[in-house]
Coordinates of C-alpha atoms and ligand atoms in Angstrom, one line a residue:
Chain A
X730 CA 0.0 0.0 0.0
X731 CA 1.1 3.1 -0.7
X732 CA 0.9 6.2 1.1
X733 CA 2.1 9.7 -1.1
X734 CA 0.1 12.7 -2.3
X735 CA -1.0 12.9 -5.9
X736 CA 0.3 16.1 -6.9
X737 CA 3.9 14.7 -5.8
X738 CA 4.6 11.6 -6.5
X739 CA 8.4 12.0 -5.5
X740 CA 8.0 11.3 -1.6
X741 CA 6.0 8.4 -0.3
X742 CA 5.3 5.9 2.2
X743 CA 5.0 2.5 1.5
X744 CA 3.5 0.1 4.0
X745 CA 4.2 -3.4 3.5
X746 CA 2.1 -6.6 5.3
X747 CA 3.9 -9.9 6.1
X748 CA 7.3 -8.2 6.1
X749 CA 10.2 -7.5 8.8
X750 CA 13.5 -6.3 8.9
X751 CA 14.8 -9.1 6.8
X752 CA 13.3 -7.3 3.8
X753 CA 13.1 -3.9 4.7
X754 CA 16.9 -3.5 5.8
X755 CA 18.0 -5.0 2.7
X756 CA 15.8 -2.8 0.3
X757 CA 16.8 -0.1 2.5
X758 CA 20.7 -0.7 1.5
X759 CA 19.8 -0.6 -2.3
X760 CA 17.5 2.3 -2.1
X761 CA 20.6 4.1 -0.7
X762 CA 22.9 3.0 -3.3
X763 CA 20.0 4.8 -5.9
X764 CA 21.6 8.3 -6.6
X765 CA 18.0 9.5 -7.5
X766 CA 17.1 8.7 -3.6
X767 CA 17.4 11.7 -1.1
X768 CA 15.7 9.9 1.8
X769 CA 14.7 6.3 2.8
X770 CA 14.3 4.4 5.7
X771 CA 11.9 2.2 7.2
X772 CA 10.1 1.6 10.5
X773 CA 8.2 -1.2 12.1
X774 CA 5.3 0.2 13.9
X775 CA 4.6 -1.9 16.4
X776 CA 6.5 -5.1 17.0
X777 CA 3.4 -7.4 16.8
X778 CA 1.9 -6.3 13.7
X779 CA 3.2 -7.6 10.7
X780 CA 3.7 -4.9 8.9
X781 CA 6.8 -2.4 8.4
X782 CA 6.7 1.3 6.6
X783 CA 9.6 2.4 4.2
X784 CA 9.5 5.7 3.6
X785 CA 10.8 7.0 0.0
X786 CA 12.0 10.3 -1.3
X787 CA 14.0 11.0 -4.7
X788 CA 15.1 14.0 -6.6
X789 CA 12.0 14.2 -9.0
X790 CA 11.4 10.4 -10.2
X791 CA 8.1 8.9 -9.0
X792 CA 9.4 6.8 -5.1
X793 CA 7.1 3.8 -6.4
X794 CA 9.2 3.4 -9.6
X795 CA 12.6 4.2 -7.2
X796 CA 11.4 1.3 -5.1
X797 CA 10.6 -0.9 -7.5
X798 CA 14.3 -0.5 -8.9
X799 CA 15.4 -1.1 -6.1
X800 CA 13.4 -4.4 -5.5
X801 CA 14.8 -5.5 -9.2
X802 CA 18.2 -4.3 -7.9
X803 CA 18.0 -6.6 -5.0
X804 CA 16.5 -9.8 -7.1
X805 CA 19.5 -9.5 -9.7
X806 CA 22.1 -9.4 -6.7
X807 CA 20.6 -12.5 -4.6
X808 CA 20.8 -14.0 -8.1
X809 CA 24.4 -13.0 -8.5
X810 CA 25.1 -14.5 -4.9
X811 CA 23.3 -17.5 -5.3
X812 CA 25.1 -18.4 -9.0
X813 CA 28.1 -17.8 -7.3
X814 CA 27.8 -20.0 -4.0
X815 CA 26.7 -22.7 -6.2
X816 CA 30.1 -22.4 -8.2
X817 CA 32.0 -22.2 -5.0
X818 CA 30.4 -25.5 -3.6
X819 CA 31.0 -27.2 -6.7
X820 CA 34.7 -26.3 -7.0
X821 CA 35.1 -27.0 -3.4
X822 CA 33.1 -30.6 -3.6
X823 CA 35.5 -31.2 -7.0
X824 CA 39.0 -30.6 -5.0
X825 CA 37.3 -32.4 -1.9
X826 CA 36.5 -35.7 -4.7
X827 CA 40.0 -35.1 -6.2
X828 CA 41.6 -35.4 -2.7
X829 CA 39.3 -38.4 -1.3
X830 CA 40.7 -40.5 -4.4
X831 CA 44.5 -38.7 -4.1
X832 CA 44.1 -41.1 -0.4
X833 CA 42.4 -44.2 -1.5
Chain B
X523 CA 49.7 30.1 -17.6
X524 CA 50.8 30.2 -21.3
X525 CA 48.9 30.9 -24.1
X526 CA 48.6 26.9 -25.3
X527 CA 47.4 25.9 -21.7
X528 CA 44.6 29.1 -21.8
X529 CA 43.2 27.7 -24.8
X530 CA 42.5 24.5 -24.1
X531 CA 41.1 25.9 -20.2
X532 CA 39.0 27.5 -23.2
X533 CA 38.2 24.8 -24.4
X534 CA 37.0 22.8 -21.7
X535 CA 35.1 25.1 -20.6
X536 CA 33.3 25.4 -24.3
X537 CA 32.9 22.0 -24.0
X538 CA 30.3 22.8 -21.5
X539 CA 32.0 20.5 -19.0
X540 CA 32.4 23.6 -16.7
X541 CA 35.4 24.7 -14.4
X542 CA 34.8 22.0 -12.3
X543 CA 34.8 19.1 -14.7
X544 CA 38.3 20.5 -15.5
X545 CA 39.4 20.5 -11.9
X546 CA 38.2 17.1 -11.2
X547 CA 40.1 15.8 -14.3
X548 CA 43.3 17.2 -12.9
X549 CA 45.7 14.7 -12.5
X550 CA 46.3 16.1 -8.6
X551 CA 43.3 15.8 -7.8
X552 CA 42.3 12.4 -6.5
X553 CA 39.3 10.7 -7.6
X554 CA 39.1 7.9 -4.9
X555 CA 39.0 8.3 -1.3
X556 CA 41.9 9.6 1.0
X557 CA 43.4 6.4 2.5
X558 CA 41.8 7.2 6.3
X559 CA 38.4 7.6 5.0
X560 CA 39.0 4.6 3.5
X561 CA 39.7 3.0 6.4
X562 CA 36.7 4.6 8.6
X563 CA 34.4 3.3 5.6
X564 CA 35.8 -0.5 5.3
X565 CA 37.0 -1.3 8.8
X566 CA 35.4 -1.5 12.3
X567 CA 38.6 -0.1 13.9
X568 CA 38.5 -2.2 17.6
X569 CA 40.4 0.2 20.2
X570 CA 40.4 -0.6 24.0
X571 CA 37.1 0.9 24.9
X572 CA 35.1 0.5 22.4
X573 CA 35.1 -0.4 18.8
X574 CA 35.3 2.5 16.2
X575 CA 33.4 3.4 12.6
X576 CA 31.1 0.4 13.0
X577 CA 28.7 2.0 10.9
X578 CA 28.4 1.0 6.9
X579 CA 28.2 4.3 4.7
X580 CA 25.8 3.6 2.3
X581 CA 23.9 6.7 0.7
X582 CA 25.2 7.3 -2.8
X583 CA 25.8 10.7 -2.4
X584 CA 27.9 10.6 0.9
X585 CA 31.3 11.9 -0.7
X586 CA 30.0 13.8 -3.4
X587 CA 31.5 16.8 -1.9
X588 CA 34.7 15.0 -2.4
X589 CA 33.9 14.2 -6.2
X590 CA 33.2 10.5 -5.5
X591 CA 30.4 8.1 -6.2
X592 CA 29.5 5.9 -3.3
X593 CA 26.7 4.1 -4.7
X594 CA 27.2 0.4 -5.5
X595 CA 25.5 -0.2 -9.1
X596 CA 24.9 -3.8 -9.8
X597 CA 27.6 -4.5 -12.3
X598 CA 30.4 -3.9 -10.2
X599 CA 28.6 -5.6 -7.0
X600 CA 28.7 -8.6 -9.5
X601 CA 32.5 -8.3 -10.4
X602 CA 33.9 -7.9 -6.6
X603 CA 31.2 -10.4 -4.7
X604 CA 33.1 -14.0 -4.1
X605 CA 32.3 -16.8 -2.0
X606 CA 35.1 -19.4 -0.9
X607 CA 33.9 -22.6 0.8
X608 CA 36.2 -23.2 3.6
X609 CA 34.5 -26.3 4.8
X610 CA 31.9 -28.9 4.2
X611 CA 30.4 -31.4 5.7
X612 CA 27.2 -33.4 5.5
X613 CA 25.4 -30.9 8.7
X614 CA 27.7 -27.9 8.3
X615 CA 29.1 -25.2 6.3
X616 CA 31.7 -22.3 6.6
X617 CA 31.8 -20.2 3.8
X618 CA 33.4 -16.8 3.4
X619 CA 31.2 -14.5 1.6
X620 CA 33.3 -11.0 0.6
X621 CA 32.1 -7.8 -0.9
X622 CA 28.6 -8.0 0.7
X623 CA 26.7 -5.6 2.4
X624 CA 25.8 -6.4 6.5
X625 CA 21.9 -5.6 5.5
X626 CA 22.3 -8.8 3.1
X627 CA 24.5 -11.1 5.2
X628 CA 21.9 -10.4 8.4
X629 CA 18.8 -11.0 5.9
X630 CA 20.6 -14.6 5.2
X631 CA 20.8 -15.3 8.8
X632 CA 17.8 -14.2 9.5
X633 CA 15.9 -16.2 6.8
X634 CA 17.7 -19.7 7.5
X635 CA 16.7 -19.3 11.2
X636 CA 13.1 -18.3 10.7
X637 CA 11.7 -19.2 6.9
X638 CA 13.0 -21.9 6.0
X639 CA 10.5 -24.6 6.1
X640 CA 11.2 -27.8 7.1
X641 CA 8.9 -30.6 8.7
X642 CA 8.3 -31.0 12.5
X643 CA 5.7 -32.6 14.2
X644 CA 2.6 -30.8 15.2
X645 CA 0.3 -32.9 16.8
X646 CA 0.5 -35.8 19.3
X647 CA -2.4 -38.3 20.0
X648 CA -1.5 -39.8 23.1
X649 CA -3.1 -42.9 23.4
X650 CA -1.8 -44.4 26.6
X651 CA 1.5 -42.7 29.2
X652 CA 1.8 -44.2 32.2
X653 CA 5.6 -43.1 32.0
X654 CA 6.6 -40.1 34.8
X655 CA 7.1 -38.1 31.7
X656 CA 3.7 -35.6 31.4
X657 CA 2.2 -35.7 28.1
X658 CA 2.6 -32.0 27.3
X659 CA 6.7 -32.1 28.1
X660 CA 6.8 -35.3 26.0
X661 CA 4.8 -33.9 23.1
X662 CA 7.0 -30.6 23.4
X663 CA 9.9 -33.1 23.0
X664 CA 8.3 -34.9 20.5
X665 CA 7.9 -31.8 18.6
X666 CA 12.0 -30.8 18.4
X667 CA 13.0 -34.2 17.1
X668 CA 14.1 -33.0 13.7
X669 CA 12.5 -34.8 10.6
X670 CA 14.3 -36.3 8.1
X671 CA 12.0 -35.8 4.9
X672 CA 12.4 -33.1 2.1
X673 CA 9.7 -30.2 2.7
X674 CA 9.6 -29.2 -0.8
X675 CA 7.6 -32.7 -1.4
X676 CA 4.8 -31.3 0.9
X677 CA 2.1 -28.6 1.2
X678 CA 1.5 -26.0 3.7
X679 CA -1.5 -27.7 5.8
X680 CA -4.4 -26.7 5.3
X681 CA -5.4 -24.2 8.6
X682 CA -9.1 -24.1 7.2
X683 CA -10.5 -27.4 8.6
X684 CA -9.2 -29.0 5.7
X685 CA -7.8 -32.6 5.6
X686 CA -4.5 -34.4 6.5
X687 CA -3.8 -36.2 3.4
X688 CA -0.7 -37.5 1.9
X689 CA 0.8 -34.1 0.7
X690 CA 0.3 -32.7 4.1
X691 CA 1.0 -34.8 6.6
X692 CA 3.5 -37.5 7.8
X693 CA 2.3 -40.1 10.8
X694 CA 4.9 -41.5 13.2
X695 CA 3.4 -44.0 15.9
X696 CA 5.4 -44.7 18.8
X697 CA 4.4 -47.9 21.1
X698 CA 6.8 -49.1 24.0
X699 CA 6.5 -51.0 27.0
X700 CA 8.5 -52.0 30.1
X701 CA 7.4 -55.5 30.9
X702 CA 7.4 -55.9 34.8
X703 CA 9.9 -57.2 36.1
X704 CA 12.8 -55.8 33.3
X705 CA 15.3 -53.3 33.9
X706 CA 14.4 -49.9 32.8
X707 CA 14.7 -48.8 29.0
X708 CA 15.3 -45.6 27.3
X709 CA 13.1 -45.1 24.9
X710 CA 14.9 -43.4 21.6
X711 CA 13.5 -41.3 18.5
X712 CA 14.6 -44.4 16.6
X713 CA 11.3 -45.8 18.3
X714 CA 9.0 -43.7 15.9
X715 CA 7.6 -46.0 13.1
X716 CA 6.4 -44.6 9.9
X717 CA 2.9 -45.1 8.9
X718 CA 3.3 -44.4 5.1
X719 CA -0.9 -45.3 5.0
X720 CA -1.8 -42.7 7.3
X721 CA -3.2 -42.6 11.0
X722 CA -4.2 -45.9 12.9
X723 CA -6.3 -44.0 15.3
X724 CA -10.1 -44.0 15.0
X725 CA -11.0 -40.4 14.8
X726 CA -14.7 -40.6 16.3
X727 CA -16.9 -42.9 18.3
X728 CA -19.7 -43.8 16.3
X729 CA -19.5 -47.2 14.9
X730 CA -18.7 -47.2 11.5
X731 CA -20.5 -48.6 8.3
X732 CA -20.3 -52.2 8.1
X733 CA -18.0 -52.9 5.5
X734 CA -16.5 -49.4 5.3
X735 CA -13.2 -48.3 7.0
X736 CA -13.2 -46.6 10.1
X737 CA -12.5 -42.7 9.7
X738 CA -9.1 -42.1 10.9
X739 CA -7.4 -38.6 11.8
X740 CA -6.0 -38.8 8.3
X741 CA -7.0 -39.1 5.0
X742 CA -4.5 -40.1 3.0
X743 CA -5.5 -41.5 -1.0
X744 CA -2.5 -43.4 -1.5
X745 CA 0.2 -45.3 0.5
X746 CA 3.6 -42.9 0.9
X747 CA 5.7 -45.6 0.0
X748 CA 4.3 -45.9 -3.3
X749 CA 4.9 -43.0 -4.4
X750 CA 8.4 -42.6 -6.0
X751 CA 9.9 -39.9 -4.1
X752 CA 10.0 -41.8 -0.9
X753 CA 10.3 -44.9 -1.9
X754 CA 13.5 -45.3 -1.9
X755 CA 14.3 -43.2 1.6
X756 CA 12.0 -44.3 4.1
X757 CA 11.0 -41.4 6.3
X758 CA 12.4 -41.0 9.4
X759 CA 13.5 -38.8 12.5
X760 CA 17.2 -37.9 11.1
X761 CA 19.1 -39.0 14.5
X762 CA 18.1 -42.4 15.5
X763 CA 19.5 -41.9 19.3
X764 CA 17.4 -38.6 20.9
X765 CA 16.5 -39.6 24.2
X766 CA 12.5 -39.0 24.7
X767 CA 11.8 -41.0 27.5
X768 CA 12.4 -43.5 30.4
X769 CA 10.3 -46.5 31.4
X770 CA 9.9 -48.2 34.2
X771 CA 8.7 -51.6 34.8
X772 CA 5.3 -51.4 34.0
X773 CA 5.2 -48.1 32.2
X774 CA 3.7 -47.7 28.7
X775 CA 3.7 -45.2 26.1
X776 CA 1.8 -45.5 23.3
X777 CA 1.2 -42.7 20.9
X778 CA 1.1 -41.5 17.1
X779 CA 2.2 -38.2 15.9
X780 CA 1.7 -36.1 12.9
X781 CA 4.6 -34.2 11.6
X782 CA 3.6 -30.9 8.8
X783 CA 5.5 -28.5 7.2
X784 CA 6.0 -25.2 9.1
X785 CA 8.6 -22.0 9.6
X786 CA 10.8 -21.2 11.8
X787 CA 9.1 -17.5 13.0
X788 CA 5.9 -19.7 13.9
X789 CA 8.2 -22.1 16.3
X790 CA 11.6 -22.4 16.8
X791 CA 10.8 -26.0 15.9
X792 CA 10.5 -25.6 12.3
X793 CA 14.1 -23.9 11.9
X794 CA 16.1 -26.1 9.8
X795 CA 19.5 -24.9 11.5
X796 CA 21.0 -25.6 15.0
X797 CA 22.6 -22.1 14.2
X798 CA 23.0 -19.9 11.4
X799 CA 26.1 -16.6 12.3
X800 CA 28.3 -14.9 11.1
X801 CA 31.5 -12.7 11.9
X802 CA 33.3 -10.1 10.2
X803 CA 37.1 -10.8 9.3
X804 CA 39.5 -9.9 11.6
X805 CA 42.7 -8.0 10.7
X806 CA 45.4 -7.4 13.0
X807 CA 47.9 -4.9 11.8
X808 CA 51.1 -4.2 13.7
X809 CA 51.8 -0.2 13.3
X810 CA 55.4 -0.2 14.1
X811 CA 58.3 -2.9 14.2
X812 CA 58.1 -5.0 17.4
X813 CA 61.3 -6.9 18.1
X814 CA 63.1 -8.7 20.5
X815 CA 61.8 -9.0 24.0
X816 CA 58.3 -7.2 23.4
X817 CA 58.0 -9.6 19.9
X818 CA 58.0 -12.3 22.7
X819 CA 56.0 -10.5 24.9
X820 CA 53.3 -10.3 22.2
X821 CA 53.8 -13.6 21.2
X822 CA 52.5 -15.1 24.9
X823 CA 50.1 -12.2 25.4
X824 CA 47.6 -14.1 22.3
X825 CA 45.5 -16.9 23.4
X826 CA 45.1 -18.4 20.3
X827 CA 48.6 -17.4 18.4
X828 CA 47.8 -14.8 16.4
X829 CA 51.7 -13.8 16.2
X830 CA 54.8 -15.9 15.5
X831 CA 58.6 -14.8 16.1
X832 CA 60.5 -13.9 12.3
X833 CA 63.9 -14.0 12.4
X834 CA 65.5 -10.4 11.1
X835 CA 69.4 -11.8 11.2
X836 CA 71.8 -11.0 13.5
X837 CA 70.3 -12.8 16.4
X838 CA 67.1 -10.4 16.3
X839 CA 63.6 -11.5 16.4
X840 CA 60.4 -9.5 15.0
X841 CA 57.2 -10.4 15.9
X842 CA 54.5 -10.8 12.9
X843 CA 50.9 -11.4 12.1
X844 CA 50.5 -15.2 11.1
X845 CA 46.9 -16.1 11.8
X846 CA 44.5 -12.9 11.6
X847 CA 41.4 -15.2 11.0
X848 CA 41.9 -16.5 14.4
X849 CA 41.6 -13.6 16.0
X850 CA 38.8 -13.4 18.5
X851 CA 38.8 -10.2 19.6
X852 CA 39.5 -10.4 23.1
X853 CA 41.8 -7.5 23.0
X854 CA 44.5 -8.5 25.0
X855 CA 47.4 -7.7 23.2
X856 CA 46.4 -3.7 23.2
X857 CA 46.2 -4.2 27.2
X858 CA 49.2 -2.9 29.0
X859 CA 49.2 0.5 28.4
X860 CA 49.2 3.2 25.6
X861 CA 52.5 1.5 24.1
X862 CA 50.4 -1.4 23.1
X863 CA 47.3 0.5 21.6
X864 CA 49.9 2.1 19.3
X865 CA 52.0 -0.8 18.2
X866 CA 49.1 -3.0 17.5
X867 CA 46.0 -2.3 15.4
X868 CA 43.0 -4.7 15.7
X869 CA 40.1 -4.2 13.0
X870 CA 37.4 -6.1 11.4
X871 CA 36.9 -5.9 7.2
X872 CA 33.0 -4.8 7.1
X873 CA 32.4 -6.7 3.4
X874 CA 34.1 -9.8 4.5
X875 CA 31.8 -12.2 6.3
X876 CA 32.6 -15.9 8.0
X877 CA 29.1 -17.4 7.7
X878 CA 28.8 -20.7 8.9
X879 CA 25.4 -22.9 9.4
X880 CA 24.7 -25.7 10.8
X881 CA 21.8 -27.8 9.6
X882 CA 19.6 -30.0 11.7
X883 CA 19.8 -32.4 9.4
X884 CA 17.1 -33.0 7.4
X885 CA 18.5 -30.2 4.8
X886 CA 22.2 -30.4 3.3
X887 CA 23.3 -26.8 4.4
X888 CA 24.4 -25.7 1.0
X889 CA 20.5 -26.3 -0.3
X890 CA 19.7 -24.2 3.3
X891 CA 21.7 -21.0 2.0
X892 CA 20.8 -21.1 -1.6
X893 CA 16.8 -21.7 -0.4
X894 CA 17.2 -18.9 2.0
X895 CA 18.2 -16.3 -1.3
X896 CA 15.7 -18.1 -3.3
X897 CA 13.3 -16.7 -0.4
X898 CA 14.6 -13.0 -0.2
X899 CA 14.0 -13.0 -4.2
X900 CA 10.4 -14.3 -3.8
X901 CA 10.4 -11.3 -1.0
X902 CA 11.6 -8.6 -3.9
X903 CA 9.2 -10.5 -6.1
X904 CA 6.5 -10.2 -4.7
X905 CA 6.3 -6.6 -2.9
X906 CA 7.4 -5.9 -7.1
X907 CA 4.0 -7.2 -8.7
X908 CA 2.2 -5.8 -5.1
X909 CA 3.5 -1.9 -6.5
X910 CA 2.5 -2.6 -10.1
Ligands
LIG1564 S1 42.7 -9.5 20.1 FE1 43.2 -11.3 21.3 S2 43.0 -12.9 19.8 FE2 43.2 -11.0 18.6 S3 45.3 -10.8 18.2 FE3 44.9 -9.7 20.1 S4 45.4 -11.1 21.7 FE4 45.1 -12.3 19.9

């Protein structure tokens, strides 16, 4: 849900259900890496709701499209991590095969 | 300023890259960051009181003033990010992951612990306990054992009312008895027999049908163990020897439990890691040369060995930095006065994270990490097409 005025669509809140810091810290880190971002940080309102508000502003560029950058930003880069652990457990299980039949 | 120089200021500035674009692209004038900001932005500095700069910088514009671009785009993010596994085993993994931000690291963490799922079991049906053991603390410890089966093969169950069928649900039944007269026995999670056919229990009182089957707590259409996937690995707790109980001559537990797929945030239960941490890496840097006596000095002051003796010729010793990873932080060699604090400095690399999990069991931890991104890209996912 989101929370901004119609007449500017730069600064907004967005309020999201079934979220916690898990998500909100990490979109928080990309949405400061956007150089169109001026402001953005998120809050949990109360601890036993489910439910935490990140608040958006950029230099002109409508927040929801910011955030939604940002969200894309953060999809491509767990991608990046998770290619890359997979390489670095195969390599490793390789050398560890190599070295189990370097003993036999 | 001679005339050739003047004309191409002239130029620049016709260019319409400005006074300031020519500046910048003097060779004097540095485009990265001055070594000690550096420092303050990639290293928790770790003094005697308190450690320094633990804060990550992350707002794009936060040296601008200085002419430089902090923001991370995702192309370079994908050239420095590298994992290296430094050990593997079937329950555990250490990994270091480097060139990652903490907010992506802790999200990690915090998804293996809590949303994960895995399968646990949630209800007991106590038919008989005579045992000293209540039937509440034995169905709480019924409900820790962790479950050997692969939760991606199940459903979510169904918290309308619906049934427990074969997707849903796994049944465990668990009869033991202490004839009189015996020694006492231990009864072990091994004791849990699968019921790939579903619950024996009859669920109500009336008297069924003549000739049809008695409604059970379970409605399962098929046998388990027919179908392909567990066929082959029989469903089981994943530690044959957790203690649940002790009998006594003439005590009797009999009982069937179902186990259903679950997270971690509902109950602790359901988190398919003993732990999930991680810790920054450590770097000890000596400032100045230590020799001699205080090389041996610093060389007793470390618990775990950080330092080893060089030899410089000449019958003189230096001390030097052998195992930084080791490092645990306990500050001891920048104890004994301002000396120390200067000869020795202890910091932690911010990007650079030890993560180690350890699985319960029923997950190989390197499926547990790569689920645990899969999950943080359903999160981005999802929250996209909610905005759209
Ligand atoms: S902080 Fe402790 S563990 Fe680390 S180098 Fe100093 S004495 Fe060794």
């Amino acid at each position: 849900m989101e929370h901004g005025s119609y007449s500017d669509q730069s600064k907004s809140t967005f309020s999201l259900t079934d979220e916690d810091h898990t998500f909100a810290n990490s979109v928080r880190f990309t949405l400061n890496q956007d150089p169109r971002v001026t402001f953005c940080g998120y809050s949990i309102p109360h601890p036993s709701e489910n439910r935490v508000n990140v608040r958006v502003q950029t230099t002109g560029d409508p927040a929801c499209e910011v955030l939604k950058d940002s969200c894309q930003d953060l999809m491509l880069m767990c991608q990046h991590v998770r290619s890359t652990f997979g390489k670095a457990v195969n390599e490793f299980k390789a050398i560890k095969n190599v070295d189990d039949m370097d003993m036999n | 300023m001679s005339s050739s120089d003047e004309e191409q200021e002239q130029k620049k500035n016709g260019n319409g890259g400005g006074i300031l674009d020519f500046i910048m692209n003097l060779e004097d004038v540095p485009s990265k960051l001055s070594p000690h900001l550096e420092l303050i932005k990639t290293r928790v500095v770790c003094s005697i009181d308190a450690p320094q700069h633990t804060d990550t910088i992350n707002y794009s514009g936060a040296y601008a003033a200085l002419g430089v671009d902090n923001s991370v785009r995702l192309d370079s993010f994908c050239q420095n990010f590298k994992v290296e596994v430094k050990k593997l085993t079937d329950d555990d993994i250490e990994f270091d992951m480097i060139g990652i931000d903490p907010s992506l690291a802790n999200a990690f963490r915090r998804i293996l612990i809590a949303e994960v799922p895995t399968m646990a079991i949630e209800r007991v049906y106590i038919a008989n306990n005579t045992s000293i053991i209540q039937d509440e603390v034995l169905s709480h410890r019924l409900g820790l054992i962790p479950i050997n089966a692969d939760p991606t093969l199940f459903e979510y169950p169904d918290n309308a009312g619906g049934e427990n069928n074969e997707k849903n649900t796994i049944v465990f039944k668990l009869h033991v008895r202490c004839e009189k007269g015996q020694p006492r026995i231990t009864v072990k999670s091994d004791e849990l027999k699968w019921l790939p056919n579903g619950s024996d229990l009859i669920a109500d009182d009336t008297k069924p049908n003549a000739g049809s089957k008695p409604k059970t707590f379970t409605s399962f259409s098929c046998s388990q163990d027919s179908l392909p996937e567990f066929s082959k690995k029989p469903l089981g707790p994943t530690n044959p020897d957790i203690i649940l109980a002790k009998l006594g001559p003439g005590q009797e537990i009999e009982l069937e439990v179902h186990a259903v797929k679950g997270v971690g945030k509902t109950h602790a239960k359901w988190s398919p890691v003993a732990t999930a941490w991680y810790r920054m890496l450590p770097e000890v840097v000596l400032t100045e040369d230590v020799t001699d006596e205080l090389a041996d000095e610093l060389v007793t002051k470390c618990p775990v060995n950080v330092f080893d003796i060089e030899d410089i010729g000449k019958g003189r010793k230096r001390a030097t930095v052998v195992k930084p990873r080791a490092c645990t932080l306990c500050r001891e060699c920048i104890r004994g006065g301002k000396e120390w604090e200067d000869r020795v400095s202890l910091r932690r690399v911010k990007d650079h994270f030890i993560f180690t999990i350890e699985s319960t069991g029923a997950i190989p931890p390197e499926v547990l990490f790569t689920q645990a991104v899969k999950i943080l890209e359903d999160k981005c996912e999802r929250v996209i097409t909610e905005l759209s």
